[in-house]
N, CA, C and O atoms as a DFTB+ gen file, in Angstrom:
400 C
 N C O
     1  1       6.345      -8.998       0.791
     2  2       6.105      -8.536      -0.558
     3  2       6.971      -7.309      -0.813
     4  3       6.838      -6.358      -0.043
     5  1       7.713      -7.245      -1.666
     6  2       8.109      -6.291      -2.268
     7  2       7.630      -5.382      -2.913
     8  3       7.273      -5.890      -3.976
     9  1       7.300      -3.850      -2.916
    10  2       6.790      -3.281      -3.506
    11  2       7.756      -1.813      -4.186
    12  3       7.196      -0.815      -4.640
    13  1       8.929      -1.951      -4.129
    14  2       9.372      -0.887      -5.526
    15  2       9.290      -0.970      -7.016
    16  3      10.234      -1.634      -7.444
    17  1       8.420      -0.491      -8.052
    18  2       8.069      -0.075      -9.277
    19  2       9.617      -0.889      -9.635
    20  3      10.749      -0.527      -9.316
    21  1       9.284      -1.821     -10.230
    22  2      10.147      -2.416     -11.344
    23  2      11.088      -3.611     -10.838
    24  3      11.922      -4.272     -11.457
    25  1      10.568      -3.677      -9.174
    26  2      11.643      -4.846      -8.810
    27  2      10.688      -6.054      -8.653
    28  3      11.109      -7.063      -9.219
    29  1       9.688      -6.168      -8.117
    30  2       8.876      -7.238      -8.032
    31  2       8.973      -8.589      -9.206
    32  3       9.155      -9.780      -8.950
    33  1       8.764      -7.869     -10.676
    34  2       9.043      -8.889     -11.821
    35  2      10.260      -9.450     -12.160
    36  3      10.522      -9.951     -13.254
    37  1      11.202      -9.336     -10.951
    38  2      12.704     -10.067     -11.393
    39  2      12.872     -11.035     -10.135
    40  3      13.821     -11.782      -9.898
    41  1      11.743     -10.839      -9.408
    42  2      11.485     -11.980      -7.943
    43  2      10.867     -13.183      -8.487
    44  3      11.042     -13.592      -9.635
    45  1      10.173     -13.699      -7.645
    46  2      10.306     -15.340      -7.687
    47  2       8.960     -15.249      -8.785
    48  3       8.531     -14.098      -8.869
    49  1       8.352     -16.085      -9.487
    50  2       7.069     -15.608      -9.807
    51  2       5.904     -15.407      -9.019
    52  3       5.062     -14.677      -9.542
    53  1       5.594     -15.941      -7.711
    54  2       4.704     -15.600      -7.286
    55  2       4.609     -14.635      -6.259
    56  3       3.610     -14.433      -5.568
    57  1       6.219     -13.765      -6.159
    58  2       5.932     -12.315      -5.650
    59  2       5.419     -11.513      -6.442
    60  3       4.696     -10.601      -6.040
    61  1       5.706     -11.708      -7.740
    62  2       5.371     -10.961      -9.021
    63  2       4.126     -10.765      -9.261
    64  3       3.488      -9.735      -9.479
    65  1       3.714     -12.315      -9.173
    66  2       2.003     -12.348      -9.352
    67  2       1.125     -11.320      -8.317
    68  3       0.314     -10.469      -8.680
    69  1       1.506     -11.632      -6.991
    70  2       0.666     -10.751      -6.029
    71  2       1.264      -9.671      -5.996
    72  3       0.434      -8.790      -5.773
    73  1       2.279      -9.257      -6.099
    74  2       2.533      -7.685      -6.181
    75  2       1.451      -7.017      -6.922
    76  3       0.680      -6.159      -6.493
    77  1       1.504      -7.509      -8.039
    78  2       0.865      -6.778      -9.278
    79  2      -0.524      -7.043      -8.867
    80  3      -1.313      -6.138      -9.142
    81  1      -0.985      -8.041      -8.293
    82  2      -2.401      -8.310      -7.485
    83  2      -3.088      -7.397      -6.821
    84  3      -4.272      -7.063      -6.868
    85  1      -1.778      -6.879      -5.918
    86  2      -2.426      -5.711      -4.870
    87  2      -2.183      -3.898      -5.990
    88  3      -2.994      -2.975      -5.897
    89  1      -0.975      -3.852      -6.872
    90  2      -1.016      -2.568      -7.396
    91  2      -2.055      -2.462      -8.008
    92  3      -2.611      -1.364      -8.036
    93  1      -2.640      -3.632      -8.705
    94  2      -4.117      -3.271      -9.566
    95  2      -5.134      -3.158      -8.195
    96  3      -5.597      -2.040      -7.970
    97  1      -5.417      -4.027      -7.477
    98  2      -6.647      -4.026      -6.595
    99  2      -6.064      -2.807      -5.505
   100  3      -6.415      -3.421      -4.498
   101  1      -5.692      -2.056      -5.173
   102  2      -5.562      -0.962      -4.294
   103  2      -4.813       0.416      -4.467
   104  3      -4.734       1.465      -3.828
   105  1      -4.349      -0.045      -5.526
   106  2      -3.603       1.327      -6.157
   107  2      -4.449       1.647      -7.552
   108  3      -4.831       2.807      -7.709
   109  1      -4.633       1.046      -8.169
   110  2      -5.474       0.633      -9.313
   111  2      -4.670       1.001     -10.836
   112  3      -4.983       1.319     -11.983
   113  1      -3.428       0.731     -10.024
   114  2      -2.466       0.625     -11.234
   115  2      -2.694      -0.222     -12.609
   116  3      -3.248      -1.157     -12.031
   117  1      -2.700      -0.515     -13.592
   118  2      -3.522      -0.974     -14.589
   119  2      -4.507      -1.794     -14.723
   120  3      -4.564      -2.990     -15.009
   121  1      -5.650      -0.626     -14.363
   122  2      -6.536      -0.615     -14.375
   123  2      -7.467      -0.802     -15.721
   124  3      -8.461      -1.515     -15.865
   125  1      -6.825       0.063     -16.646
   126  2      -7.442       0.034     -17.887
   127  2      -7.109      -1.128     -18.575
   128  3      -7.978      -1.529     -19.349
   129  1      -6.076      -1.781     -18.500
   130  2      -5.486      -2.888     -19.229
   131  2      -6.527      -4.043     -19.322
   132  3      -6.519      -4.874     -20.230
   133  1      -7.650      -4.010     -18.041
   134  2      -8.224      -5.178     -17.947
   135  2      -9.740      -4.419     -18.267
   136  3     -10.093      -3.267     -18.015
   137  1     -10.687      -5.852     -19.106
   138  2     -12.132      -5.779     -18.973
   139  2     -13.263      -5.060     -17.622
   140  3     -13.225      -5.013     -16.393
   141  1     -13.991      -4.691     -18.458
   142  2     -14.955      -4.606     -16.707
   143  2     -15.744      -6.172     -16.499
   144  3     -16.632      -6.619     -15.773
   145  1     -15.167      -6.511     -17.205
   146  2     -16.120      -8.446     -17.320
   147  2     -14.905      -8.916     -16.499
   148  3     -15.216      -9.561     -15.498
   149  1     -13.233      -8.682     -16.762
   150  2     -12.505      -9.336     -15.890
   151  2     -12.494      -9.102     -14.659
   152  3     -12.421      -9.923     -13.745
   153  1     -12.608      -7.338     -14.565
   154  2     -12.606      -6.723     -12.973
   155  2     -13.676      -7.395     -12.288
   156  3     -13.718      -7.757     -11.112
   157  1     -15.042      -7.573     -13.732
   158  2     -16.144      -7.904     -12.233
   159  2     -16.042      -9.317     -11.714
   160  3     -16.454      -9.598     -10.589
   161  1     -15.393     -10.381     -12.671
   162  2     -14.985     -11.653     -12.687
   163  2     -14.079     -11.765     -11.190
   164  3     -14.311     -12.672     -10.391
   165  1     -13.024     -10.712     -10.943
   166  2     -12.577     -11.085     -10.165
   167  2     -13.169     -10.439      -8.717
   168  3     -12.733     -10.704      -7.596
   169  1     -13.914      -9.822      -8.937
   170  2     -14.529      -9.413      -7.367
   171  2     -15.591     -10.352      -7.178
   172  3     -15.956     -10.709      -6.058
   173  1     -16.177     -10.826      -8.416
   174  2     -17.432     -11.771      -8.035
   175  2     -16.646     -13.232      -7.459
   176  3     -17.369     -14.150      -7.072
   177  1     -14.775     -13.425      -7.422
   178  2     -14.720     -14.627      -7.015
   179  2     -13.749     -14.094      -5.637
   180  3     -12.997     -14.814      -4.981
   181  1     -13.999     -12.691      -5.437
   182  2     -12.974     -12.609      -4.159
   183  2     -14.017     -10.803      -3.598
   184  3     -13.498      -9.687      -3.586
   185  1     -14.807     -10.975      -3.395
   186  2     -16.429     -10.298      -2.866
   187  2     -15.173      -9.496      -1.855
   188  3     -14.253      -9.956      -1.180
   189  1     -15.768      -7.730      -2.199
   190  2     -15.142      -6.994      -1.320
   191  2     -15.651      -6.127      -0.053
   192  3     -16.859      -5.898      -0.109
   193  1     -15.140      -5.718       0.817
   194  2     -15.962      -5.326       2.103
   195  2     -17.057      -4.388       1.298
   196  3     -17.237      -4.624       0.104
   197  1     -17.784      -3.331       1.939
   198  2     -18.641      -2.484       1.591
   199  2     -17.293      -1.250       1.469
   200  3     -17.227      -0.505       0.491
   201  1     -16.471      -1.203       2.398
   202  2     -15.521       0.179       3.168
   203  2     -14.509      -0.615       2.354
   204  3     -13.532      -0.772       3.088
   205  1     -14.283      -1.224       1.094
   206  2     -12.981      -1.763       0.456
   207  2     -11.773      -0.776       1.058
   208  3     -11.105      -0.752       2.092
   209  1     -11.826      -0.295       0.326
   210  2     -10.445       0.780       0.565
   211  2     -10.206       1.783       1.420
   212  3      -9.157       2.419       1.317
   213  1     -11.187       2.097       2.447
   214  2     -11.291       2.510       3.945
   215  2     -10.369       1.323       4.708
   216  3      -9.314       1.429       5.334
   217  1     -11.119       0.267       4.426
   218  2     -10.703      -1.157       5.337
   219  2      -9.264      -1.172       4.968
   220  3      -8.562      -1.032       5.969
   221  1      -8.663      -1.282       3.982
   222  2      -7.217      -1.523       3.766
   223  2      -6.485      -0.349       4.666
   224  3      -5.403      -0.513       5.231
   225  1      -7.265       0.862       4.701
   226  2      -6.096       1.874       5.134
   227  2      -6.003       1.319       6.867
   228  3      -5.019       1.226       7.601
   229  1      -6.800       1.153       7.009
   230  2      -7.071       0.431       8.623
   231  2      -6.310      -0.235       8.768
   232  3      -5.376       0.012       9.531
   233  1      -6.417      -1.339       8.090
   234  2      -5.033      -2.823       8.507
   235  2      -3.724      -2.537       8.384
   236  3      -2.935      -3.067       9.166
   237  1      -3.240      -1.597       7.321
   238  2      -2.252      -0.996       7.178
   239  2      -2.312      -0.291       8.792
   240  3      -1.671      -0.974       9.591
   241  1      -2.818       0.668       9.267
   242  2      -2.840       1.818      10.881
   243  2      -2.705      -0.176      11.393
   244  3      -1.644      -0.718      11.086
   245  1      -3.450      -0.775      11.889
   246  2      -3.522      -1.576      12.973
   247  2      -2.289      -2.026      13.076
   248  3      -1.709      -2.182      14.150
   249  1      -1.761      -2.289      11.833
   250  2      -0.091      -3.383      11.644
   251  2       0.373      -2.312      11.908
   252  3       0.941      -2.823      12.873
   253  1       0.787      -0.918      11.988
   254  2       1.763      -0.518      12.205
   255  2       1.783       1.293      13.420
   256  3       2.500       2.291      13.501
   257  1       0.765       0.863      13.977
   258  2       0.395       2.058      14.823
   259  2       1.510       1.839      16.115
   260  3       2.216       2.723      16.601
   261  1       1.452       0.309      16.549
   262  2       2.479       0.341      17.744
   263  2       3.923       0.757      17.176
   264  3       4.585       1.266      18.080
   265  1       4.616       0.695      15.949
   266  2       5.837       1.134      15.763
   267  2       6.193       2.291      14.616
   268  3       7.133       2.457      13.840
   269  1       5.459       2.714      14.790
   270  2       5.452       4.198      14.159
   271  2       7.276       4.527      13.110
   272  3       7.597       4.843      11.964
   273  1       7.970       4.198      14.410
   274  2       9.256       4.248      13.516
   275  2       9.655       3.675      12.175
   276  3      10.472       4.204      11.422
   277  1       8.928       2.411      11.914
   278  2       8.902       1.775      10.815
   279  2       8.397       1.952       9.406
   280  3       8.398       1.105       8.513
   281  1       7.906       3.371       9.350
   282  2       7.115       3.763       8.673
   283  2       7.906       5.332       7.806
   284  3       7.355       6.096       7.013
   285  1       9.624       5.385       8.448
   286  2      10.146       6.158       7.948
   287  2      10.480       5.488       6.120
   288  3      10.923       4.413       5.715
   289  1      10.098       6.501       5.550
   290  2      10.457       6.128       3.966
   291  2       9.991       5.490       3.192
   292  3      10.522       4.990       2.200
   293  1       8.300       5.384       3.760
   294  2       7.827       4.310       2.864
   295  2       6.124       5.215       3.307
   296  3       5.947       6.107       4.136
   297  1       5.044       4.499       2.319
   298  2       3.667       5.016       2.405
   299  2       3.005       4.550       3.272
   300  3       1.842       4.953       3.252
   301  1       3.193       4.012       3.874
   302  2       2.824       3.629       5.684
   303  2       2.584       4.644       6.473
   304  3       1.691       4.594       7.318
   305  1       3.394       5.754       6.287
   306  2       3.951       7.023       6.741
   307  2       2.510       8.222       6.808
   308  3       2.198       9.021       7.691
   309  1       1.719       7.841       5.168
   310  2       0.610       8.634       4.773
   311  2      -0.242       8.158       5.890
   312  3      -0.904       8.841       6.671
   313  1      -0.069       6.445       5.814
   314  2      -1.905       6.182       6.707
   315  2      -1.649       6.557       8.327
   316  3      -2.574       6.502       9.137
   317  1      -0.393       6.913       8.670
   318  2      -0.743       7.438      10.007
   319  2      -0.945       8.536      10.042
   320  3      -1.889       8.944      10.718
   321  1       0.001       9.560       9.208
   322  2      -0.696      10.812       9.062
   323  2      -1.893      11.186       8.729
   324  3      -2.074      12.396       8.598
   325  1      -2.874      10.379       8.535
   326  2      -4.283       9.963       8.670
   327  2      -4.796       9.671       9.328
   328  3      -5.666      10.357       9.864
   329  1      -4.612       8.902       9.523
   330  2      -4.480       8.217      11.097
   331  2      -4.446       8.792      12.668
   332  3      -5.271       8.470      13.523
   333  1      -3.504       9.563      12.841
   334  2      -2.739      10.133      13.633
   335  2      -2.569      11.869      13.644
   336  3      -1.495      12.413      13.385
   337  1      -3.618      12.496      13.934
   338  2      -2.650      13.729      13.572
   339  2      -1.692      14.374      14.067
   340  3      -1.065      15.218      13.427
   341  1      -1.403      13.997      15.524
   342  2      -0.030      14.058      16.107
   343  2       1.477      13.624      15.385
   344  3       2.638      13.973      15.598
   345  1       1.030      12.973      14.721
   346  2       2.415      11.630      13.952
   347  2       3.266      13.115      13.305
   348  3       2.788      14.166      12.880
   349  1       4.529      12.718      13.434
   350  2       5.447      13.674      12.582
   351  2       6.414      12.801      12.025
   352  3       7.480      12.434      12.519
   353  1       5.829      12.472      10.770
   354  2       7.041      11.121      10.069
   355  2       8.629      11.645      10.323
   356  3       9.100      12.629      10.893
   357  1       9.018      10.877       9.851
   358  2      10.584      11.068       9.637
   359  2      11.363      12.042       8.342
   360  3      10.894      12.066       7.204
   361  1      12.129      12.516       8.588
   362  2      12.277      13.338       7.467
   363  2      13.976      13.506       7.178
   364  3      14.697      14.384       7.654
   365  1      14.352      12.475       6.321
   366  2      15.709      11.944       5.404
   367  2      16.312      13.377       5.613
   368  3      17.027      13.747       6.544
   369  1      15.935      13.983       4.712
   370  2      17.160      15.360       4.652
   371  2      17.293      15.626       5.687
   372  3      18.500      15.863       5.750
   373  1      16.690      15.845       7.096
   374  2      16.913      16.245       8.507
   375  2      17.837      15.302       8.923
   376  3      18.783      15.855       9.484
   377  1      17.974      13.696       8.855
   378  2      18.675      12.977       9.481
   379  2      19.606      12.653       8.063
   380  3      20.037      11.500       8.032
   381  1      19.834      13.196       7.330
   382  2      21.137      12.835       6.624
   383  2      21.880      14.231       6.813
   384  3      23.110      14.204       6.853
   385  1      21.222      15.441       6.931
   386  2      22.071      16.947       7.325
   387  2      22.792      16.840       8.579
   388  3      23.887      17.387       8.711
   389  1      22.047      15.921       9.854
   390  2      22.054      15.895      10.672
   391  2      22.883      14.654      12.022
   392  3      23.094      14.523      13.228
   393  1      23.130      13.830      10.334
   394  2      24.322      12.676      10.645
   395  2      25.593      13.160      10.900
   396  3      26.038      14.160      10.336
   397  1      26.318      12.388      11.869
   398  2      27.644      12.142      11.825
   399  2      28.300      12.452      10.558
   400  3      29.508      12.261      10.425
């Protein structure tokens, strides 16, 4: 899934569809756009943990705790620093000052 602000809707349609699936259900990116009859419509046909959005930050840490490196430049980066308080993400201006 692709997730940069404005590229998803020029992908196939059904990256489009679930992109925008997960920015509303976990980011709660337009949010207001929809009913509370649609919101509840769609949790009453896809029932969420009790820890909804605890649980996501988790699966996000589980998928990506063994490679930590992968997590330079993107919000992956937050849930280990949550995660992790040892973690010291990566930091662009250090390795672009610091390039060849």
């Amino acid at each position: 899934m692709h997730t940069t602000p404005g590229i998803p809707q020029h992908m196939h349609p059904v990256v489009a569809l679930v992109t925008s699936g997960v920015e509303m259900d976990v980011l709660g990116l337009t949010y207001p756009e929809y009913s509370h009859e649609e919101r509840e419509a769609v949790v009453h046909a896809h029932p969420r943990t009790p820890h909804f959005k605890e649980d996501i930050i988790q699966a996000f840490y589980d998928g990506i705790k063994h490679k930590p490196e992968t997590t330079f430049g993107n919000v992956k980066a937050d849930v280990l620093a949550d995660k992790e308080p040892h973690f010291h993400r990566g930091n662009f201006r250090n390795v672009n000052r610091c390039s060849a």
